[in-house]
Amino acid sequence: MSLLSQLKDEMKIAMRAKDKLRLGVIRMAISAVKQAEIDHDTKATDENVLAVLTKMVKQRKESIKMFADGGRDELAAKEAAEVEALNTFLPQPFTADEINDLINKAITETGAASMADMGKVMAILKPIMQGKADLGAVSGQVRNTLNS
């Protein structure tokens, strides 16, 4: 079952359960996927849907931080609930050890020796880690490893 089909099925379940928060989050996700299809003139593959969901989670985590800093705890709690709902559709994240192993494997595979080779390493890692790790943090780890 595709991720988009799973979202649509979960939307029906949320409607029947009258779970307004979850229903709203799923509707936003489906809408964002459709908008991405239009913007990029592509079909909604699992990889594309995963990228959209990952982006939505990242945006909400940034909002949580801003709301918490601004003393708006009720809005931060709402965003946290939305993150929790979105995370049910994302794959299990990699552990720190798994990330380090994948980075070392990619560096070995590409023969990377300096920062000039970082693009090659990230090209291998991005499809593997999409939605399973924070690619910004992974990029930093790759940078630190190549500079060592």
mmCIF file of C-alpha atoms in Angstrom, residues 40-89:
data_model
loop_
_atom_site.group_PDB
_atom_site.id
_atom_site.type_symbol
_atom_site.label_atom_id
_atom_site.label_comp_id
_atom_site.label_asym_id
_atom_site.label_seq_id
_atom_site.Cartn_x
_atom_site.Cartn_y
_atom_site.Cartn_z
ATOM 1 C CA HIS A 40 6.904 19.778 -9.473
ATOM 2 C CA ASP A 41 4.687 18.242 -12.179
ATOM 3 C CA THR A 42 5.233 14.727 -10.795
ATOM 4 C CA LYS A 43 3.210 11.847 -9.431
ATOM 5 C CA ALA A 44 3.022 11.249 -5.686
ATOM 6 C CA THR A 45 5.529 8.451 -5.133
ATOM 7 C CA ASP A 46 6.277 7.202 -1.639
ATOM 8 C CA GLU A 47 9.599 9.059 -1.787
ATOM 9 C CA ASN A 48 7.871 12.354 -2.663
ATOM 10 C CA VAL A 49 5.218 11.890 0.026
ATOM 11 C CA LEU A 50 7.945 11.086 2.551
ATOM 12 C CA ALA A 51 9.789 14.284 1.621
ATOM 13 C CA VAL A 52 6.618 16.347 2.096
ATOM 14 C CA LEU A 53 5.850 14.744 5.469
ATOM 15 C CA THR A 54 9.445 15.247 6.620
ATOM 16 C CA LYS A 55 9.254 18.912 5.652
ATOM 17 C CA MET A 56 5.983 19.307 7.555
ATOM 18 C CA VAL A 57 7.500 17.769 10.692
ATOM 19 C CA LYS A 58 10.535 20.034 10.426
ATOM 20 C CA GLN A 59 8.327 23.133 10.077
ATOM 21 C CA ARG A 60 6.297 22.156 13.115
ATOM 22 C CA LYS A 61 9.383 21.508 15.229
ATOM 23 C CA GLU A 62 10.618 25.000 14.376
ATOM 24 C CA SER A 63 7.201 26.392 15.321
ATOM 25 C CA ILE A 64 7.272 24.539 18.642
ATOM 26 C CA LYS A 65 10.574 26.197 19.490
ATOM 27 C CA MET A 66 9.297 29.657 18.533
ATOM 28 C CA PHE A 67 6.035 29.226 20.442
ATOM 29 C CA ALA A 68 7.863 27.937 23.524
ATOM 30 C CA ASP A 69 10.289 30.867 23.389
ATOM 31 C CA GLY A 70 7.348 33.255 23.064
ATOM 32 C CA GLY A 71 5.501 31.768 26.032
ATOM 33 C CA ARG A 72 2.688 30.320 23.897
ATOM 34 C CA ASP A 73 2.686 26.856 25.452
ATOM 35 C CA GLU A 74 -0.837 25.979 24.229
ATOM 36 C CA LEU A 75 0.211 26.531 20.613
ATOM 37 C CA ALA A 76 3.455 24.619 21.174
ATOM 38 C CA ALA A 77 1.429 21.703 22.560
ATOM 39 C CA LYS A 78 -0.858 21.753 19.499
ATOM 40 C CA GLU A 79 2.147 21.692 17.158
ATOM 41 C CA ALA A 80 3.690 18.837 19.181
ATOM 42 C CA ALA A 81 0.459 16.849 18.785
ATOM 43 C CA GLU A 82 0.602 17.470 15.032
ATOM 44 C CA VAL A 83 4.220 16.244 14.922
ATOM 45 C CA GLU A 84 3.160 13.115 16.786
ATOM 46 C CA ALA A 85 0.351 12.487 14.272
ATOM 47 C CA LEU A 86 2.705 12.979 11.303
ATOM 48 C CA ASN A 87 5.368 10.719 12.815
ATOM 49 C CA THR A 88 2.985 7.764 12.582
ATOM 50 C CA PHE A 89 3.411 7.905 8.793
#
